[in-house]
JSON list of C-alpha atoms in Angstrom, two decimals:
[
{"chain": "A", "resi": 1, "resn": "MET", "atom": "CA", "xyz": [77.76, 37.48, 163.12]},
{"chain": "A", "resi": 2, "resn": "LYS", "atom": "CA", "xyz": [75.26, 35.67, 165.20]},
{"chain": "A", "resi": 3, "resn": "LYS", "atom": "CA", "xyz": [76.72, 36.34, 168.09]},
{"chain": "A", "resi": 4, "resn": "PHE", "atom": "CA", "xyz": [76.53, 40.30, 167.41]},
{"chain": "A", "resi": 5, "resn": "PHE", "atom": "CA", "xyz": [72.82, 39.90, 166.66]},
{"chain": "A", "resi": 6, "resn": "THR", "atom": "CA", "xyz": [72.41, 37.83, 169.93]},
{"chain": "A", "resi": 7, "resn": "VAL", "atom": "CA", "xyz": [74.11, 40.63, 172.04]},
{"chain": "A", "resi": 8, "resn": "LEU", "atom": "CA", "xyz": [72.13, 43.13, 170.66]},
{"chain": "A", "resi": 9, "resn": "LEU", "atom": "CA", "xyz": [68.86, 41.26, 171.07]},
{"chain": "A", "resi": 10, "resn": "LEU", "atom": "CA", "xyz": [69.95, 40.99, 174.89]},
{"chain": "A", "resi": 11, "resn": "MET", "atom": "CA", "xyz": [70.82, 44.98, 175.36]},
{"chain": "A", "resi": 12, "resn": "ALA", "atom": "CA", "xyz": [67.46, 45.56, 173.49]},
{"chain": "A", "resi": 13, "resn": "VAL", "atom": "CA", "xyz": [65.76, 43.56, 176.11]},
{"chain": "A", "resi": 14, "resn": "PHE", "atom": "CA", "xyz": [67.76, 44.74, 179.01]},
{"chain": "A", "resi": 15, "resn": "ILE", "atom": "CA", "xyz": [67.04, 48.39, 178.21]},
{"chain": "A", "resi": 16, "resn": "ILE", "atom": "CA", "xyz": [63.25, 47.88, 177.45]},
{"chain": "A", "resi": 17, "resn": "SER", "atom": "CA", "xyz": [63.12, 45.90, 180.94]},
{"chain": "A", "resi": 18, "resn": "CYS", "atom": "CA", "xyz": [64.52, 48.80, 182.69]},
{"chain": "A", "resi": 19, "resn": "ASP", "atom": "CA", "xyz": [62.49, 51.48, 181.07]},
{"chain": "A", "resi": 20, "resn": "LYS", "atom": "CA", "xyz": [59.32, 49.32, 182.32]},
{"chain": "A", "resi": 21, "resn": "ASN", "atom": "CA", "xyz": [60.66, 49.32, 185.49]},
{"chain": "A", "resi": 22, "resn": "ARG", "atom": "CA", "xyz": [61.73, 52.84, 185.79]},
{"chain": "A", "resi": 23, "resn": "SER", "atom": "CA", "xyz": [58.91, 55.12, 187.83]},
{"chain": "A", "resi": 24, "resn": "ASP", "atom": "CA", "xyz": [58.35, 58.78, 188.07]},
{"chain": "A", "resi": 25, "resn": "GLU", "atom": "CA", "xyz": [60.31, 60.14, 190.89]},
{"chain": "A", "resi": 26, "resn": "ASN", "atom": "CA", "xyz": [57.11, 62.00, 192.30]},
{"chain": "A", "resi": 27, "resn": "GLU", "atom": "CA", "xyz": [55.16, 58.79, 192.26]},
{"chain": "A", "resi": 28, "resn": "ILE", "atom": "CA", "xyz": [54.81, 59.03, 195.81]},
{"chain": "A", "resi": 29, "resn": "TYR", "atom": "CA", "xyz": [52.62, 62.13, 195.57]},
{"chain": "A", "resi": 30, "resn": "PHE", "atom": "CA", "xyz": [50.10, 60.87, 193.30]},
{"chain": "A", "resi": 31, "resn": "GLY", "atom": "CA", "xyz": [46.83, 60.19, 194.63]},
{"chain": "A", "resi": 32, "resn": "SER", "atom": "CA", "xyz": [43.85, 61.37, 197.17]},
{"chain": "A", "resi": 33, "resn": "TRP", "atom": "CA", "xyz": [45.03, 63.77, 199.94]},
{"chain": "A", "resi": 34, "resn": "LYS", "atom": "CA", "xyz": [42.84, 65.55, 202.57]},
{"chain": "A", "resi": 35, "resn": "LEU", "atom": "CA", "xyz": [43.87, 68.34, 204.73]},
{"chain": "A", "resi": 36, "resn": "SER", "atom": "CA", "xyz": [44.00, 66.89, 208.52]},
{"chain": "A", "resi": 37, "resn": "GLN", "atom": "CA", "xyz": [45.99, 69.35, 210.35]},
{"chain": "A", "resi": 38, "resn": "THR", "atom": "CA", "xyz": [47.28, 72.99, 210.10]},
{"chain": "A", "resi": 39, "resn": "LEU", "atom": "CA", "xyz": [50.18, 74.77, 211.96]},
{"chain": "A", "resi": 40, "resn": "ILE", "atom": "CA", "xyz": [49.91, 78.55, 212.22]},
{"chain": "A", "resi": 41, "resn": "SER", "atom": "CA", "xyz": [52.12, 80.59, 214.33]},
{"chain": "A", "resi": 42, "resn": "ASP", "atom": "CA", "xyz": [51.53, 84.17, 215.79]},
{"chain": "A", "resi": 43, "resn": "GLY", "atom": "CA", "xyz": [54.92, 84.34, 216.27]},
{"chain": "A", "resi": 44, "resn": "SER", "atom": "CA", "xyz": [54.94, 82.62, 219.43]},
{"chain": "A", "resi": 45, "resn": "SER", "atom": "CA", "xyz": [57.79, 80.06, 220.39]},
{"chain": "A", "resi": 46, "resn": "SER", "atom": "CA", "xyz": [55.58, 76.95, 220.24]},
{"chain": "A", "resi": 47, "resn": "PRO", "atom": "CA", "xyz": [52.89, 76.96, 217.69]},
{"chain": "A", "resi": 48, "resn": "ASN", "atom": "CA", "xyz": [50.77, 73.75, 217.98]},
{"chain": "A", "resi": 49, "resn": "TRP", "atom": "CA", "xyz": [49.11, 71.43, 215.11]},
{"chain": "A", "resi": 50, "resn": "GLN", "atom": "CA", "xyz": [45.29, 72.07, 215.09]},
{"chain": "A", "resi": 51, "resn": "ASN", "atom": "CA", "xyz": [43.38, 69.27, 213.97]},
{"chain": "A", "resi": 52, "resn": "VAL", "atom": "CA", "xyz": [41.10, 70.18, 210.45]},
{"chain": "A", "resi": 53, "resn": "SER", "atom": "CA", "xyz": [37.57, 68.79, 211.04]},
{"chain": "A", "resi": 54, "resn": "ASN", "atom": "CA", "xyz": [35.86, 68.52, 207.13]},
{"chain": "A", "resi": 55, "resn": "GLY", "atom": "CA", "xyz": [39.38, 69.30, 205.76]},
{"chain": "A", "resi": 56, "resn": "TYR", "atom": "CA", "xyz": [39.37, 69.53, 201.77]},
{"chain": "A", "resi": 57, "resn": "THR", "atom": "CA", "xyz": [40.89, 67.33, 199.19]},
{"chain": "A", "resi": 58, "resn": "VAL", "atom": "CA", "xyz": [43.44, 67.67, 196.69]},
{"chain": "A", "resi": 59, "resn": "ILE", "atom": "CA", "xyz": [43.87, 64.97, 193.98]},
{"chain": "A", "resi": 60, "resn": "LEU", "atom": "CA", "xyz": [47.06, 65.13, 192.25]},
{"chain": "A", "resi": 61, "resn": "ASN", "atom": "CA", "xyz": [47.35, 62.75, 189.14]},
{"chain": "A", "resi": 62, "resn": "SER", "atom": "CA", "xyz": [50.04, 61.40, 187.23]},
{"chain": "A", "resi": 63, "resn": "ASP", "atom": "CA", "xyz": [49.43, 63.47, 184.32]},
{"chain": "A", "resi": 64, "resn": "TYR", "atom": "CA", "xyz": [50.04, 66.55, 186.70]},
{"chain": "A", "resi": 65, "resn": "LYS", "atom": "CA", "xyz": [47.02, 67.79, 186.69]},
{"chain": "A", "resi": 66, "resn": "PHE", "atom": "CA", "xyz": [44.75, 68.42, 189.71]},
{"chain": "A", "resi": 67, "resn": "THR", "atom": "CA", "xyz": [41.38, 68.89, 191.09]},
{"chain": "A", "resi": 68, "resn": "THR", "atom": "CA", "xyz": [40.49, 70.34, 194.83]},
{"chain": "A", "resi": 69, "resn": "SER", "atom": "CA", "xyz": [37.40, 70.89, 196.70]},
{"chain": "A", "resi": 70, "resn": "GLN", "atom": "CA", "xyz": [39.48, 73.91, 198.60]},
{"chain": "A", "resi": 71, "resn": "PHE", "atom": "CA", "xyz": [37.29, 76.56, 196.48]},
{"chain": "A", "resi": 72, "resn": "SER", "atom": "CA", "xyz": [34.05, 76.76, 194.64]},
{"chain": "A", "resi": 73, "resn": "ASP", "atom": "CA", "xyz": [35.76, 78.41, 191.66]},
{"chain": "A", "resi": 74, "resn": "CYS", "atom": "CA", "xyz": [38.83, 77.44, 190.10]},
{"chain": "A", "resi": 75, "resn": "ILE", "atom": "CA", "xyz": [38.88, 73.84, 191.24]},
{"chain": "A", "resi": 76, "resn": "SER", "atom": "CA", "xyz": [41.60, 72.37, 188.77]},
{"chain": "A", "resi": 77, "resn": "GLY", "atom": "CA", "xyz": [44.68, 72.82, 187.00]},
{"chain": "A", "resi": 78, "resn": "ASN", "atom": "CA", "xyz": [47.96, 71.87, 186.34]},
{"chain": "A", "resi": 79, "resn": "TYR", "atom": "CA", "xyz": [51.09, 71.27, 189.02]},
{"chain": "A", "resi": 80, "resn": "ASN", "atom": "CA", "xyz": [55.07, 70.84, 188.74]},
{"chain": "A", "resi": 81, "resn": "ILE", "atom": "CA", "xyz": [57.27, 69.73, 191.46]},
{"chain": "A", "resi": 82, "resn": "SER", "atom": "CA", "xyz": [60.78, 70.83, 191.33]},
{"chain": "A", "resi": 83, "resn": "ASN", "atom": "CA", "xyz": [63.37, 71.42, 194.03]},
{"chain": "A", "resi": 84, "resn": "ASN", "atom": "CA", "xyz": [61.01, 70.33, 196.99]},
{"chain": "A", "resi": 85, "resn": "ILE", "atom": "CA", "xyz": [58.69, 73.06, 195.27]},
{"chain": "A", "resi": 86, "resn": "ILE", "atom": "CA", "xyz": [55.21, 72.15, 194.35]},
{"chain": "A", "resi": 87, "resn": "THR", "atom": "CA", "xyz": [53.18, 74.75, 192.01]},
{"chain": "A", "resi": 88, "resn": "PHE", "atom": "CA", "xyz": [49.63, 74.45, 191.70]},
{"chain": "A", "resi": 89, "resn": "ASN", "atom": "CA", "xyz": [48.63, 76.33, 188.30]},
{"chain": "A", "resi": 90, "resn": "TYR", "atom": "CA", "xyz": [44.87, 77.26, 189.28]},
{"chain": "A", "resi": 91, "resn": "SER", "atom": "CA", "xyz": [43.05, 77.08, 185.79]},
{"chain": "A", "resi": 92, "resn": "CYS", "atom": "CA", "xyz": [40.58, 80.22, 186.29]},
{"chain": "A", "resi": 93, "resn": "GLY", "atom": "CA", "xyz": [38.68, 80.97, 183.14]},
{"chain": "A", "resi": 94, "resn": "ASN", "atom": "CA", "xyz": [40.95, 82.42, 180.83]},
{"chain": "A", "resi": 95, "resn": "THR", "atom": "CA", "xyz": [43.32, 83.32, 183.71]},
{"chain": "A", "resi": 96, "resn": "THR", "atom": "CA", "xyz": [45.99, 80.90, 185.63]},
{"chain": "A", "resi": 97, "resn": "ILE", "atom": "CA", "xyz": [46.97, 81.59, 188.97]},
{"chain": "A", "resi": 98, "resn": "PRO", "atom": "CA", "xyz": [50.00, 80.06, 190.81]},
{"chain": "A", "resi": 99, "resn": "ASN", "atom": "CA", "xyz": [50.46, 79.15, 194.27]},
{"chain": "A", "resi": 100, "resn": "LYS", "atom": "CA", "xyz": [53.57, 77.73, 195.52]},
{"chain": "A", "resi": 101, "resn": "PHE", "atom": "CA", "xyz": [54.15, 75.37, 198.28]},
{"chain": "A", "resi": 102, "resn": "LYS", "atom": "CA", "xyz": [57.64, 73.86, 200.00]},
{"chain": "A", "resi": 103, "resn": "ILE", "atom": "CA", "xyz": [57.33, 70.27, 200.51]},
{"chain": "A", "resi": 104, "resn": "VAL", "atom": "CA", "xyz": [58.31, 69.86, 204.15]},
{"chain": "A", "resi": 105, "resn": "SER", "atom": "CA", "xyz": [58.06, 66.49, 204.55]},
{"chain": "A", "resi": 106, "resn": "SER", "atom": "CA", "xyz": [56.44, 63.39, 202.40]},
{"chain": "A", "resi": 107, "resn": "SER", "atom": "CA", "xyz": [55.59, 59.73, 202.85]},
{"chain": "A", "resi": 108, "resn": "ASN", "atom": "CA", "xyz": [53.46, 57.14, 201.76]},
{"chain": "A", "resi": 109, "resn": "SER", "atom": "CA", "xyz": [50.57, 58.29, 204.03]},
{"chain": "A", "resi": 110, "resn": "GLU", "atom": "CA", "xyz": [51.35, 61.90, 204.98]},
{"chain": "A", "resi": 111, "resn": "LEU", "atom": "CA", "xyz": [52.50, 65.10, 203.47]},
{"chain": "A", "resi": 112, "resn": "VAL", "atom": "CA", "xyz": [53.37, 68.15, 204.81]},
{"chain": "A", "resi": 113, "resn": "LEU", "atom": "CA", "xyz": [53.27, 71.43, 202.78]},
{"chain": "A", "resi": 114, "resn": "SER", "atom": "CA", "xyz": [54.35, 75.21, 203.98]},
{"chain": "A", "resi": 115, "resn": "ASN", "atom": "CA", "xyz": [52.91, 78.00, 201.72]},
{"chain": "A", "resi": 116, "resn": "ILE", "atom": "CA", "xyz": [55.98, 80.22, 200.60]},
{"chain": "A", "resi": 117, "resn": "ASN", "atom": "CA", "xyz": [54.14, 83.18, 200.89]},
{"chain": "A", "resi": 118, "resn": "CYS", "atom": "CA", "xyz": [53.23, 83.11, 204.55]},
{"chain": "A", "resi": 119, "resn": "ASP", "atom": "CA", "xyz": [55.31, 85.70, 206.99]},
{"chain": "A", "resi": 120, "resn": "GLU", "atom": "CA", "xyz": [55.18, 83.18, 210.04]},
{"chain": "A", "resi": 121, "resn": "GLU", "atom": "CA", "xyz": [55.47, 79.72, 210.23]},
{"chain": "A", "resi": 122, "resn": "CYS", "atom": "CA", "xyz": [52.31, 78.31, 208.34]},
{"chain": "A", "resi": 123, "resn": "LYS", "atom": "CA", "xyz": [52.06, 74.73, 207.60]},
{"chain": "A", "resi": 124, "resn": "ASP", "atom": "CA", "xyz": [49.22, 72.07, 206.07]},
{"chain": "A", "resi": 125, "resn": "LYS", "atom": "CA", "xyz": [49.54, 68.40, 206.98]},
{"chain": "A", "resi": 126, "resn": "TYR", "atom": "CA", "xyz": [47.40, 66.25, 204.66]},
{"chain": "A", "resi": 127, "resn": "THR", "atom": "CA", "xyz": [46.95, 62.55, 204.98]},
{"chain": "A", "resi": 128, "resn": "LYS", "atom": "CA", "xyz": [46.36, 60.03, 202.01]},
{"chain": "A", "resi": 129, "resn": "GLN", "atom": "CA", "xyz": [43.07, 58.85, 201.37]}
]
């Protein structure tokens, strides 16, 4: 009987320790991001990245709430990430306005998003602050 309780105790400790070490798969996106470059194509074959001076900031919190300095109204809301799509749901009074982006690439220091509603190639590059 002592062996049974010992094994049970060890299993419980193992499960608890594994749970504490498990991290959110979207953790790489959490933090403050600043728009640094934009790529807008006019249909030509070689669009170029353009530097953005005084780019706006987006803060992605681990509770899936965000704030941004992009607009003077609708500066916060909730976001979700699924299948390489990030959806920002702006809270604007009694209205929620969704805005979807494809996550083109990401690292600990850089995030590239493409607006799903853009007809030409449109990408924004953000750097981690």
